[in-house]
Amino acid sequence: MREPLVRRSSSSYNTFPESIRRGSLNNKRLYVAVFAAVLGNFSFGFALVYPSPVIPALEAHPDPALRLDRYRASWFGSVFMLGAAAGGLSAMLLNDRLGRKLSIMFSAVPSAVGYALMASAQGIEMLLLGRVLTGYAGGVTAASIPVYISEISHPGVRGMLGTCPQVMAVLGSLILYALGLLLDWRWLAVAGEVPVLTMILLLCFMPNSPRFLLSQGKEDEALRSLCWLRGRDTDYAQEYEQIKDSVRKQSQRISCAEIKDPFIYKPILIAVGMRFLQQLSGVTCVLVYLQPIFKKTAVILKPEYDAALVGLVRLFSVGIAAVSMDKAGRKILLFVSAGVMLASNLTMGLYIHFMAPSQNSTIANRTLGSFTNPPAEPVNYITLIPLLAAMFFIMGYAMGWGPITWLLMSEILPLKARGVASGLCVVVSWLTAFALTQLFLGVVEFFGLEVPFLFFAVICAGNILFTGCCVPETKRRSLEQIEAFFRTGRKSFLRSFRR
């Protein structure tokens, strides 16, 4: 039974005629659909860093009901991740019941309500509920948008389009930092409504993914959807038959017995493992506590420029990944990304550990959560080392383990388990992020700032091994070929690619 499958999947990539490739790549409707979807990621990035300019403003707020102390501020920042985990959990059902597009549209409801609550907040409870709701919406979109983009994209541009969620999330963060210099915290929440409402309006005119429609038995609608996405001047009917054949093999929902099948559990374990290792590499802790870390390491940098500088580095690096994704391949970027993060975390950890005893003692006694400026000291340019280490860490993450983990999740998961497994990946990711950000301060207080960074360095070394041993290269492979890899093994997958 397996040999015919290998023959079909080995030809599935090569049987895309050149007319299909050129037509689908030039059809602007595909890019409009992707843009409409990734506005959800823009809103996610905007909401994620909303506390950055808001916490300082509320710490000095005259109304005691809105004033944030350290305890309230920590929850205001971190409760978003619990909401995101809940959103990822619910996406397990929403993706398979409503479909990818309607799940994304559904996320606009809690997002809009959450921003409205924060804009009109009269107490801390309304602020926290608003953060939970925007986090929930972010969790739903994080699990749904990559899958939607993967299923509507042509193999020739799927890598580039797969980085769009990360690019838009970073852009959303940058826009918030910029608006934070101009707008009051309430008006920032009002501004957050704009991408949400724009997204739901545009998605009303976008099609569902052909794969989801076929899984629901809506063949005519699936054909019209693919025609809209590829263009009438292409031989989209041939691609439709290949997608239909793939969906037919996975027409039933996943059962508990099927989880034992390597075709099912291997890609799920790889996707979940990548999301787990992605967060364990320390990116959320670095982004959340970036300014306090810089203060503890006495970096020569004005605090008001921290966020913008980091955002620009992230955007530049994600742009590199978008351009090179379908040229260099996923695995080489993952290797480079993990290597850069390893070197950066190791440099930061060793720098902090081997600092001059007097400066190290001063730093150890300074509270990490404190935003009070340290006493003026003579300029010491060696303190640029942690700044450069942080910049290279974020650059390495943004060009590989940031966007590619989302892309691979949508590429390698089997269709019948894609909705549930993508939700599971988001839950694991955000619960891990929440646990790390909660533990980070305690670890620093009891063991020192160098310990978390040395731990992150060890994890990044593990990321390199995990990439080499477990992650398949999916560059320019159709989703049907990728599925065949987990059915038949690495050798047949490589053999089919060489044909």
Short mmCIF file of C-alpha atoms in Angstrom, two decimals:
data_model
loop_
_atom_site.label_atom_id
_atom_site.label_comp_id
_atom_site.label_asym_id
_atom_site.label_seq_id
_atom_site.Cartn_x
_atom_site.Cartn_y
_atom_site.Cartn_z
CA MET A 1 0.00 0.00 0.00
CA ARG A 2 2.86 2.38 0.70
CA GLU A 3 4.68 2.16 -2.62
CA PRO A 4 1.89 3.75 -4.69
CA LEU A 5 1.70 6.48 -2.10
CA VAL A 6 5.38 7.20 -2.56
CA ARG A 7 4.95 7.39 -6.32
CA ARG A 8 2.00 9.74 -6.09
CA SER A 9 3.64 11.99 -3.55
CA SER A 10 6.94 12.00 -5.39
CA SER A 11 5.25 13.34 -8.47
CA SER A 12 2.89 15.69 -6.70
CA TYR A 13 5.48 18.40 -6.54
CA ASN A 14 6.80 17.93 -10.06
CA THR A 15 3.35 17.78 -11.62
CA PHE A 16 2.58 21.43 -10.84
CA PRO A 17 2.87 22.86 -14.34
CA GLU A 18 4.82 26.04 -14.87
CA SER A 19 1.58 27.82 -15.70
CA ILE A 20 0.22 27.03 -12.26
CA ARG A 21 3.36 28.35 -10.60
CA ARG A 22 3.50 31.58 -12.55
CA GLY A 23 -0.23 32.24 -12.39
CA SER A 24 -0.56 31.59 -8.67
CA LEU A 25 2.50 33.67 -7.86
CA ASN A 26 1.18 36.62 -9.87
CA ASN A 27 -2.38 36.42 -8.61
CA LYS A 28 -2.76 39.36 -6.23
CA ARG A 29 -5.86 37.90 -4.63
CA LEU A 30 -3.73 35.39 -2.71
CA TYR A 31 -1.72 38.21 -1.16
CA VAL A 32 -4.87 40.16 -0.31
CA ALA A 33 -6.23 37.11 1.53
CA VAL A 34 -2.98 36.70 3.45
CA PHE A 35 -2.93 40.41 4.34
CA ALA A 36 -6.48 40.25 5.63
CA ALA A 37 -5.61 37.29 7.86
CA VAL A 38 -2.33 38.62 9.27
CA LEU A 39 -4.02 41.78 10.51
CA GLY A 40 -4.89 39.45 13.40
CA ASN A 41 -1.16 39.03 14.06
CA PHE A 42 -0.71 42.80 13.87
CA SER A 43 -3.33 43.16 16.60
CA PHE A 44 -1.63 40.38 18.57
CA GLY A 45 1.74 42.17 18.49
CA PHE A 46 0.04 45.44 19.41
CA ALA A 47 -1.75 43.89 22.40
CA LEU A 48 1.26 41.90 23.60
CA VAL A 49 3.40 44.99 24.29
CA TYR A 50 0.50 47.27 25.30
CA PRO A 51 1.73 47.29 28.95
CA SER A 52 5.11 48.76 27.96
CA PRO A 53 3.97 52.40 27.77
CA VAL A 54 0.88 51.89 29.95
CA ILE A 55 2.47 50.56 33.15
CA PRO A 56 4.63 53.67 33.75
CA ALA A 57 1.58 55.89 33.17
CA LEU A 58 -0.63 53.91 35.56
CA GLU A 59 2.03 53.67 38.26
CA ALA A 60 1.63 57.45 38.66
CA HIS A 61 -2.14 57.55 38.09
CA PRO A 62 -3.99 59.73 40.63
CA ASP A 63 -6.95 57.32 40.90
CA PRO A 64 -6.16 54.54 43.44
CA ALA A 65 -8.49 52.17 41.59
CA LEU A 66 -6.30 52.37 38.48
CA ARG A 67 -2.90 52.91 40.06
CA LEU A 68 -0.53 49.96 39.56
CA ASP A 69 1.86 48.74 42.22
CA ARG A 70 4.50 46.14 41.45
CA TYR A 71 2.19 43.19 42.10
CA ARG A 72 -0.62 44.57 39.94
CA ALA A 73 1.81 45.58 37.20
CA SER A 74 3.28 42.09 36.99
CA TRP A 75 -0.16 40.56 36.54
CA PHE A 76 -1.17 43.24 34.05
CA GLY A 77 1.79 42.22 31.93
CA SER A 78 1.66 38.43 32.31
CA VAL A 79 -2.07 37.62 32.40
CA PHE A 80 -2.14 38.14 28.63
CA MET A 81 -0.24 34.86 28.25
CA LEU A 82 -2.82 32.93 30.25
CA GLY A 83 -5.49 34.31 27.94
CA ALA A 84 -3.41 33.29 24.93
CA ALA A 85 -3.09 29.75 26.29
CA ALA A 86 -6.88 29.57 26.73
CA GLY A 87 -7.31 30.86 23.18
CA GLY A 88 -5.00 28.19 21.83
CA LEU A 89 -6.94 25.55 23.74
CA SER A 90 -10.27 26.67 22.30
CA ALA A 91 -8.74 26.87 18.83
CA MET A 92 -8.43 23.08 18.91
CA LEU A 93 -12.20 22.93 18.47
CA LEU A 94 -12.76 26.16 16.56
CA ASN A 95 -10.34 25.30 13.74
CA ASP A 96 -12.11 22.03 12.97
CA ARG A 97 -15.68 23.16 13.67
CA LEU A 98 -15.78 26.69 12.25
CA GLY A 99 -12.81 26.47 9.90
CA ARG A 100 -9.66 28.56 9.80
CA LYS A 101 -11.20 31.75 8.38
CA LEU A 102 -14.20 31.86 10.69
CA SER A 103 -11.96 31.13 13.68
CA ILE A 104 -9.86 34.17 12.80
CA MET A 105 -13.00 36.26 12.41
CA PHE A 106 -14.35 34.97 15.73
CA SER A 107 -11.18 36.20 17.48
CA ALA A 108 -12.17 39.76 16.59
CA VAL A 109 -15.04 39.63 19.13
CA PRO A 110 -12.99 39.14 22.34
CA SER A 111 -10.27 41.40 20.95
CA ALA A 112 -12.66 44.30 20.31
CA VAL A 113 -14.36 43.83 23.69
CA GLY A 114 -11.00 43.65 25.44
CA TYR A 115 -9.75 46.90 23.92
CA ALA A 116 -13.07 48.57 24.78
CA LEU A 117 -12.77 47.46 28.41
CA MET A 118 -9.23 48.85 28.68
CA ALA A 119 -10.17 52.11 26.98
CA SER A 120 -13.06 52.68 29.41
CA ALA A 121 -11.47 51.05 32.48
CA GLN A 122 -12.56 52.40 35.87
CA GLY A 123 -10.55 49.91 37.89
CA ILE A 124 -7.83 47.29 37.74
CA GLU A 125 -10.40 44.53 37.22
CA MET A 126 -11.48 45.98 33.86
CA LEU A 127 -7.85 46.32 32.79
CA LEU A 128 -7.03 42.71 33.67
CA LEU A 129 -10.18 41.40 31.97
CA GLY A 130 -9.31 43.41 28.87
CA ARG A 131 -5.82 41.89 28.87
CA VAL A 132 -7.23 38.38 29.24
CA LEU A 133 -9.66 38.88 26.34
CA THR A 134 -7.04 40.36 24.00
CA GLY A 135 -4.72 37.51 24.99
CA TYR A 136 -7.47 34.98 24.26
CA ALA A 137 -7.96 36.50 20.82
CA GLY A 138 -4.22 36.37 20.24
CA GLY A 139 -4.15 32.67 21.15
CA VAL A 140 -6.92 31.88 18.66
CA THR A 141 -5.24 33.80 15.84
CA ALA A 142 -1.84 32.29 16.66
CA ALA A 143 -3.28 28.81 16.15
CA SER A 144 -5.48 29.63 13.14
CA ILE A 145 -3.67 32.14 10.93
CA PRO A 146 -0.53 30.06 10.15
CA VAL A 147 -2.72 27.10 9.19
CA TYR A 148 -4.96 29.26 7.00
CA ILE A 149 -1.98 30.82 5.20
CA SER A 150 -0.31 27.47 4.69
CA GLU A 151 -3.45 25.93 3.20
CA ILE A 152 -4.18 28.74 0.74
CA SER A 153 -0.57 29.40 -0.32
CA HIS A 154 1.22 28.03 -3.34
CA PRO A 155 4.32 25.93 -2.49
CA GLY A 156 6.53 28.43 -4.31
CA VAL A 157 5.68 31.28 -1.94
CA ARG A 158 4.49 29.43 1.15
CA GLY A 159 7.77 30.06 2.97
CA MET A 160 7.70 33.80 2.29
CA LEU A 161 4.02 34.12 3.15
CA GLY A 162 4.54 31.93 6.21
CA THR A 163 6.74 34.62 7.74
CA CYS A 164 4.04 37.28 7.36
CA PRO A 165 2.41 36.53 10.75
CA GLN A 166 5.71 37.15 12.53
CA VAL A 167 6.44 40.27 10.46
CA MET A 168 3.02 41.74 11.20
CA ALA A 169 3.26 40.93 14.92
CA VAL A 170 6.60 42.75 15.10
CA LEU A 171 5.17 45.64 13.08
CA GLY A 172 2.20 45.82 15.45
CA SER A 173 4.59 46.13 18.40
CA LEU A 174 6.55 48.87 16.65
CA ILE A 175 3.40 50.84 15.90
CA LEU A 176 2.35 50.63 19.53
CA TYR A 177 5.75 51.91 20.71
CA ALA A 178 5.46 54.82 18.27
CA LEU A 179 1.88 55.66 19.24
CA GLY A 180 2.84 55.39 22.89
CA LEU A 181 4.92 58.53 22.46
CA LEU A 182 1.87 60.43 21.19
CA LEU A 183 -1.30 58.98 22.72
CA ASP A 184 -2.74 58.56 26.19
CA TRP A 185 -3.10 54.94 27.39
CA ARG A 186 -6.87 54.99 26.82
CA TRP A 187 -6.48 56.19 23.24
CA LEU A 188 -3.90 53.47 22.67
CA ALA A 189 -6.62 50.93 23.42
CA VAL A 190 -8.96 52.73 21.03
CA ALA A 191 -6.26 52.59 18.34
CA GLY A 192 -6.07 48.82 18.89
CA GLU A 193 -9.62 48.50 17.59
CA VAL A 194 -8.62 49.69 14.10
CA PRO A 195 -6.75 46.58 12.85
CA VAL A 196 -9.34 44.31 14.47
CA LEU A 197 -12.28 45.91 12.68
CA THR A 198 -10.34 46.15 9.42
CA MET A 199 -9.49 42.45 9.62
CA ILE A 200 -13.04 41.26 10.12
CA LEU A 201 -14.28 43.52 7.31
CA LEU A 202 -11.73 42.24 4.78
CA LEU A 203 -12.14 38.59 5.77
CA CYS A 204 -15.83 38.79 4.90
CA PHE A 205 -14.73 38.86 1.24
CA MET A 206 -12.01 36.18 1.50
CA PRO A 207 -12.54 32.46 0.81
CA ASN A 208 -12.16 29.56 3.19
CA SER A 209 -9.17 27.33 2.58
CA PRO A 210 -9.80 24.68 -0.12
CA ARG A 211 -8.50 21.92 2.17
CA PHE A 212 -10.95 22.75 4.94
CA LEU A 213 -13.86 22.98 2.49
CA LEU A 214 -12.98 19.59 1.03
CA SER A 215 -12.77 18.11 4.52
CA GLN A 216 -16.37 19.31 4.99
CA GLY A 217 -17.52 17.75 1.70
CA LYS A 218 -18.00 21.13 -0.03
CA GLU A 219 -16.26 20.25 -3.28
CA ASP A 220 -17.78 22.92 -5.52
CA GLU A 221 -17.03 25.67 -3.02
CA ALA A 222 -13.48 24.34 -2.61
CA LEU A 223 -12.93 24.48 -6.37
CA ARG A 224 -14.23 28.05 -6.52
CA SER A 225 -11.98 29.00 -3.61
CA LEU A 226 -8.88 27.60 -5.32
CA CYS A 227 -9.84 29.28 -8.58
CA TRP A 228 -10.15 32.61 -6.74
CA LEU A 229 -6.77 32.13 -5.05
CA ARG A 230 -4.84 30.92 -8.11
CA GLY A 231 -6.57 32.76 -10.96
CA ARG A 232 -8.69 31.50 -13.85
CA ASP A 233 -5.73 31.56 -16.26
CA THR A 234 -3.99 28.73 -14.37
CA ASP A 235 -4.50 25.00 -14.44
CA TYR A 236 -5.86 25.09 -10.90
CA ALA A 237 -8.00 21.99 -11.53
CA GLN A 238 -4.92 19.78 -11.39
CA GLU A 239 -3.84 21.20 -8.05
CA TYR A 240 -7.42 20.78 -6.85
CA GLU A 241 -7.33 17.05 -7.66
CA GLN A 242 -4.07 16.63 -5.73
CA ILE A 243 -5.49 18.43 -2.71
CA LYS A 244 -8.68 16.39 -2.96
CA ASP A 245 -6.69 13.16 -3.07
CA SER A 246 -4.75 14.21 0.05
CA VAL A 247 -7.91 15.17 1.94
CA ARG A 248 -9.63 11.93 0.96
CA LYS A 249 -6.90 9.93 2.71
CA GLN A 250 -7.59 11.85 5.90
CA SER A 251 -11.34 12.35 5.67
CA GLN A 252 -12.15 11.16 9.17
CA ARG A 253 -11.40 12.90 12.44
CA ILE A 254 -8.44 11.70 14.45
CA SER A 255 -9.14 8.95 16.97
CA CYS A 256 -7.20 7.91 20.06
CA ALA A 257 -6.04 4.73 18.33
CA GLU A 258 -4.61 6.69 15.40
CA ILE A 259 -2.36 8.72 17.67
CA LYS A 260 -0.10 5.66 17.82
CA ASP A 261 0.49 6.00 14.06
CA PRO A 262 3.90 7.64 13.41
CA PHE A 263 2.24 9.61 10.62
CA ILE A 264 0.19 11.34 13.33
CA TYR A 265 2.31 11.53 16.45
CA LYS A 266 5.69 12.33 14.91
CA PRO A 267 4.74 15.67 13.33
CA ILE A 268 2.72 16.60 16.44
CA LEU A 269 5.70 15.89 18.70
CA ILE A 270 8.01 17.87 16.42
CA ALA A 271 5.65 20.86 16.29
CA VAL A 272 5.00 20.85 20.05
CA GLY A 273 8.70 20.30 20.78
CA MET A 274 9.68 23.26 18.62
CA ARG A 275 7.20 25.58 20.36
CA PHE A 276 8.39 24.37 23.77
CA LEU A 277 12.07 24.85 22.92
CA GLN A 278 11.29 28.20 21.29
CA GLN A 279 10.00 29.59 24.57
CA LEU A 280 12.66 27.87 26.70
CA SER A 281 15.30 29.74 24.69
CA GLY A 282 14.28 32.79 26.72
CA VAL A 283 12.82 35.14 24.13
CA THR A 284 9.74 36.14 26.14
CA CYS A 285 11.77 36.83 29.27
CA VAL A 286 14.23 38.94 27.32
CA LEU A 287 11.47 40.98 25.68
CA VAL A 288 9.43 41.42 28.85
CA TYR A 289 12.38 42.31 31.10
CA LEU A 290 14.64 43.93 28.53
CA GLN A 291 14.83 47.36 30.14
CA PRO A 292 15.47 46.05 33.69
CA ILE A 293 18.13 43.68 32.30
CA PHE A 294 19.85 46.61 30.61
CA LYS A 295 19.77 48.54 33.87
CA LYS A 296 21.27 45.64 35.81
CA THR A 297 24.07 45.32 33.29
CA ALA A 298 24.62 49.11 33.19
CA VAL A 299 24.19 49.35 29.43
CA ILE A 300 24.92 52.71 27.80
CA LEU A 301 21.44 53.22 26.41
CA LYS A 302 18.61 55.60 27.15
CA PRO A 303 15.61 53.57 28.36
CA GLU A 304 13.15 55.30 26.03
CA TYR A 305 15.05 53.95 23.01
CA ASP A 306 15.19 50.33 24.21
CA ALA A 307 11.88 49.12 22.83
CA ALA A 308 12.19 50.89 19.49
CA LEU A 309 15.72 49.58 18.95
CA VAL A 310 14.72 46.02 19.74
CA GLY A 311 11.64 46.30 17.53
CA LEU A 312 13.67 47.55 14.60
CA VAL A 313 16.16 44.71 14.98
CA ARG A 314 13.33 42.19 15.13
CA LEU A 315 11.64 43.64 12.05
CA PHE A 316 14.90 43.70 10.08
CA SER A 317 15.68 40.09 11.02
CA VAL A 318 12.20 38.78 10.19
CA GLY A 319 12.55 40.53 6.83
CA ILE A 320 15.76 38.58 6.22
CA ALA A 321 13.94 35.35 7.06
CA ALA A 322 11.06 36.21 4.72
CA VAL A 323 13.41 36.82 1.80
CA SER A 324 15.63 33.79 2.38
CA MET A 325 13.06 31.25 3.59
CA ASP A 326 12.39 29.71 0.17
CA LYS A 327 15.99 30.10 -1.00
CA ALA A 328 18.17 28.95 1.90
CA GLY A 329 15.60 26.56 3.36
CA ARG A 330 14.04 26.18 6.79
CA LYS A 331 16.66 23.99 8.44
CA ILE A 332 19.69 26.11 7.60
CA LEU A 333 17.93 29.18 9.04
CA LEU A 334 17.03 27.20 12.17
CA PHE A 335 20.67 26.15 12.58
CA VAL A 336 21.93 29.71 12.12
CA SER A 337 19.23 31.10 14.38
CA ALA A 338 19.96 28.66 17.23
CA GLY A 339 23.71 29.23 16.84
CA VAL A 340 23.36 32.99 17.11
CA MET A 341 21.05 32.69 20.12
CA LEU A 342 23.46 30.25 21.77
CA ALA A 343 26.41 32.60 21.32
CA SER A 344 24.39 35.59 22.52
CA ASN A 345 23.05 33.92 25.67
CA LEU A 346 26.46 32.46 26.48
CA THR A 347 28.08 35.88 26.02
CA MET A 348 25.52 37.55 28.27
CA GLY A 349 25.83 34.90 30.98
CA LEU A 350 29.63 34.90 31.00
CA TYR A 351 29.78 38.70 30.91
CA ILE A 352 27.56 38.97 33.98
CA HIS A 353 29.43 36.18 35.80
CA PHE A 354 32.91 37.56 35.20
CA MET A 355 32.19 41.24 35.76
CA ALA A 356 34.31 43.19 38.20
CA PRO A 357 33.34 42.16 41.77
CA SER A 358 32.41 45.68 42.80
CA GLN A 359 30.07 46.21 39.87
CA ASN A 360 28.69 42.70 40.19
CA SER A 361 27.93 43.28 43.86
CA THR A 362 26.16 46.53 43.07
CA ILE A 363 24.08 44.82 40.41
CA ALA A 364 23.16 41.93 42.69
CA ASN A 365 21.67 44.36 45.18
CA ARG A 366 19.62 46.23 42.60
CA THR A 367 16.05 45.01 42.15
CA LEU A 368 15.45 43.63 38.66
CA GLY A 369 11.93 45.01 38.49
CA SER A 370 13.08 48.52 39.42
CA PHE A 371 12.93 51.17 36.72
CA THR A 372 14.86 53.72 38.80
CA ASN A 373 17.90 55.07 36.95
CA PRO A 374 21.24 53.97 38.49
CA PRO A 375 23.66 56.58 39.85
CA ALA A 376 25.78 58.32 37.25
CA GLU A 377 29.04 56.49 36.60
CA PRO A 378 31.97 57.00 34.24
CA VAL A 379 31.28 55.76 30.74
CA ASN A 380 32.53 52.21 30.27
CA TYR A 381 32.15 50.99 26.70
CA ILE A 382 32.55 47.37 27.72
CA THR A 383 28.93 47.60 28.86
CA LEU A 384 27.99 47.61 25.20
CA ILE A 385 28.57 43.84 25.32
CA PRO A 386 25.19 42.97 26.91
CA LEU A 387 23.45 45.41 24.55
CA LEU A 388 25.03 43.75 21.52
CA ALA A 389 24.35 40.29 22.97
CA ALA A 390 20.67 41.16 23.43
CA MET A 391 20.44 42.59 19.92
CA PHE A 392 22.05 39.53 18.34
CA PHE A 393 19.87 37.23 20.42
CA ILE A 394 16.72 38.93 19.17
CA MET A 395 18.11 39.01 15.64
CA GLY A 396 18.85 35.29 15.75
CA TYR A 397 15.42 34.48 17.12
CA ALA A 398 13.59 36.64 14.60
CA MET A 399 15.35 35.16 11.58
CA GLY A 400 14.73 31.53 12.46
CA TRP A 401 13.17 30.11 15.60
CA GLY A 402 10.60 32.90 15.69
CA PRO A 403 8.84 32.66 12.31
CA ILE A 404 9.90 29.17 11.21
CA THR A 405 8.37 27.37 14.18
CA TRP A 406 4.99 28.86 13.23
CA LEU A 407 5.49 28.01 9.56
CA LEU A 408 6.60 24.42 10.18
CA MET A 409 3.68 23.89 12.55
CA SER A 410 1.27 24.64 9.72
CA GLU A 411 3.28 22.64 7.16
CA ILE A 412 4.01 19.35 8.90
CA LEU A 413 0.84 18.71 10.90
CA PRO A 414 -1.47 16.18 9.18
CA LEU A 415 -4.77 17.64 7.98
CA LYS A 416 -6.99 15.51 10.21
CA ALA A 417 -5.08 16.61 13.33
CA ARG A 418 -4.13 20.11 12.21
CA GLY A 419 -6.81 21.99 14.13
CA VAL A 420 -6.28 20.15 17.43
CA ALA A 421 -2.50 20.00 17.17
CA SER A 422 -2.06 23.67 16.28
CA GLY A 423 -4.12 24.61 19.31
CA LEU A 424 -2.01 22.31 21.46
CA CYS A 425 1.15 24.01 20.18
CA VAL A 426 -0.17 27.44 21.16
CA VAL A 427 -1.20 26.20 24.63
CA VAL A 428 2.23 24.69 25.27
CA SER A 429 3.95 27.82 23.98
CA TRP A 430 2.09 30.32 26.13
CA LEU A 431 1.98 28.24 29.29
CA THR A 432 5.74 27.84 28.99
CA ALA A 433 6.11 31.59 28.43
CA PHE A 434 3.93 32.36 31.46
CA ALA A 435 5.89 29.97 33.70
CA LEU A 436 9.24 31.40 32.59
CA THR A 437 8.27 35.02 33.08
CA GLN A 438 6.90 34.24 36.54
CA LEU A 439 10.01 32.26 37.61
CA PHE A 440 12.58 34.58 36.02
CA LEU A 441 12.57 37.22 38.77
CA GLY A 442 12.87 34.64 41.56
CA VAL A 443 15.75 32.84 39.88
CA VAL A 444 17.59 36.13 39.38
CA GLU A 445 17.03 37.10 43.02
CA PHE A 446 18.30 33.82 44.47
CA PHE A 447 20.94 32.71 41.94
CA GLY A 448 21.92 35.77 39.94
CA LEU A 449 21.15 37.13 36.48
CA GLU A 450 23.75 34.97 34.75
CA VAL A 451 21.97 31.69 35.63
CA PRO A 452 18.91 32.19 33.38
CA PHE A 453 21.09 33.19 30.42
CA LEU A 454 23.38 30.18 30.84
CA PHE A 455 20.26 28.00 31.02
CA PHE A 456 18.94 29.61 27.84
CA ALA A 457 22.31 28.90 26.17
CA VAL A 458 22.02 25.20 27.02
CA ILE A 459 18.51 25.13 25.55
CA CYS A 460 19.76 26.76 22.34
CA ALA A 461 22.39 24.03 22.03
CA GLY A 462 19.55 21.54 22.38
CA ASN A 463 17.69 23.40 19.63
CA ILE A 464 20.57 22.71 17.25
CA LEU A 465 20.49 18.99 18.04
CA PHE A 466 16.69 18.89 17.76
CA THR A 467 16.80 20.58 14.35
CA GLY A 468 19.40 18.17 13.02
CA CYS A 469 17.72 15.02 14.31
CA CYS A 470 14.00 15.70 14.08
CA VAL A 471 13.06 18.57 11.76
CA PRO A 472 12.48 17.82 8.05
CA GLU A 473 13.33 20.31 5.32
CA THR A 474 10.07 21.52 3.75
CA LYS A 475 11.41 24.09 1.30
CA ARG A 476 9.37 24.02 -1.93
CA ARG A 477 7.65 20.76 -1.00
CA SER A 478 3.91 20.50 -1.33
CA LEU A 479 1.91 19.68 1.79
CA GLU A 480 1.17 16.30 0.21
CA GLN A 481 4.90 15.52 -0.05
CA ILE A 482 5.47 16.55 3.53
CA GLU A 483 2.70 14.20 4.64
CA ALA A 484 4.33 11.42 2.61
CA PHE A 485 7.58 11.96 4.52
CA PHE A 486 5.98 10.98 7.82
CA ARG A 487 4.21 8.02 6.20
CA THR A 488 7.19 6.52 4.42
CA GLY A 489 10.29 7.86 6.16
CA ARG A 490 13.19 10.15 5.43
CA LYS A 491 14.77 8.12 2.62
CA SER A 492 11.71 8.04 0.42
CA PHE A 493 11.13 11.72 1.09
CA LEU A 494 14.62 12.66 -0.06
CA ARG A 495 14.36 10.31 -3.04
CA SER A 496 11.11 11.90 -4.15
CA PHE A 497 12.63 15.36 -3.91
CA ARG A 498 15.57 14.44 -6.15
CA ARG A 499 13.33 13.16 -8.92
#
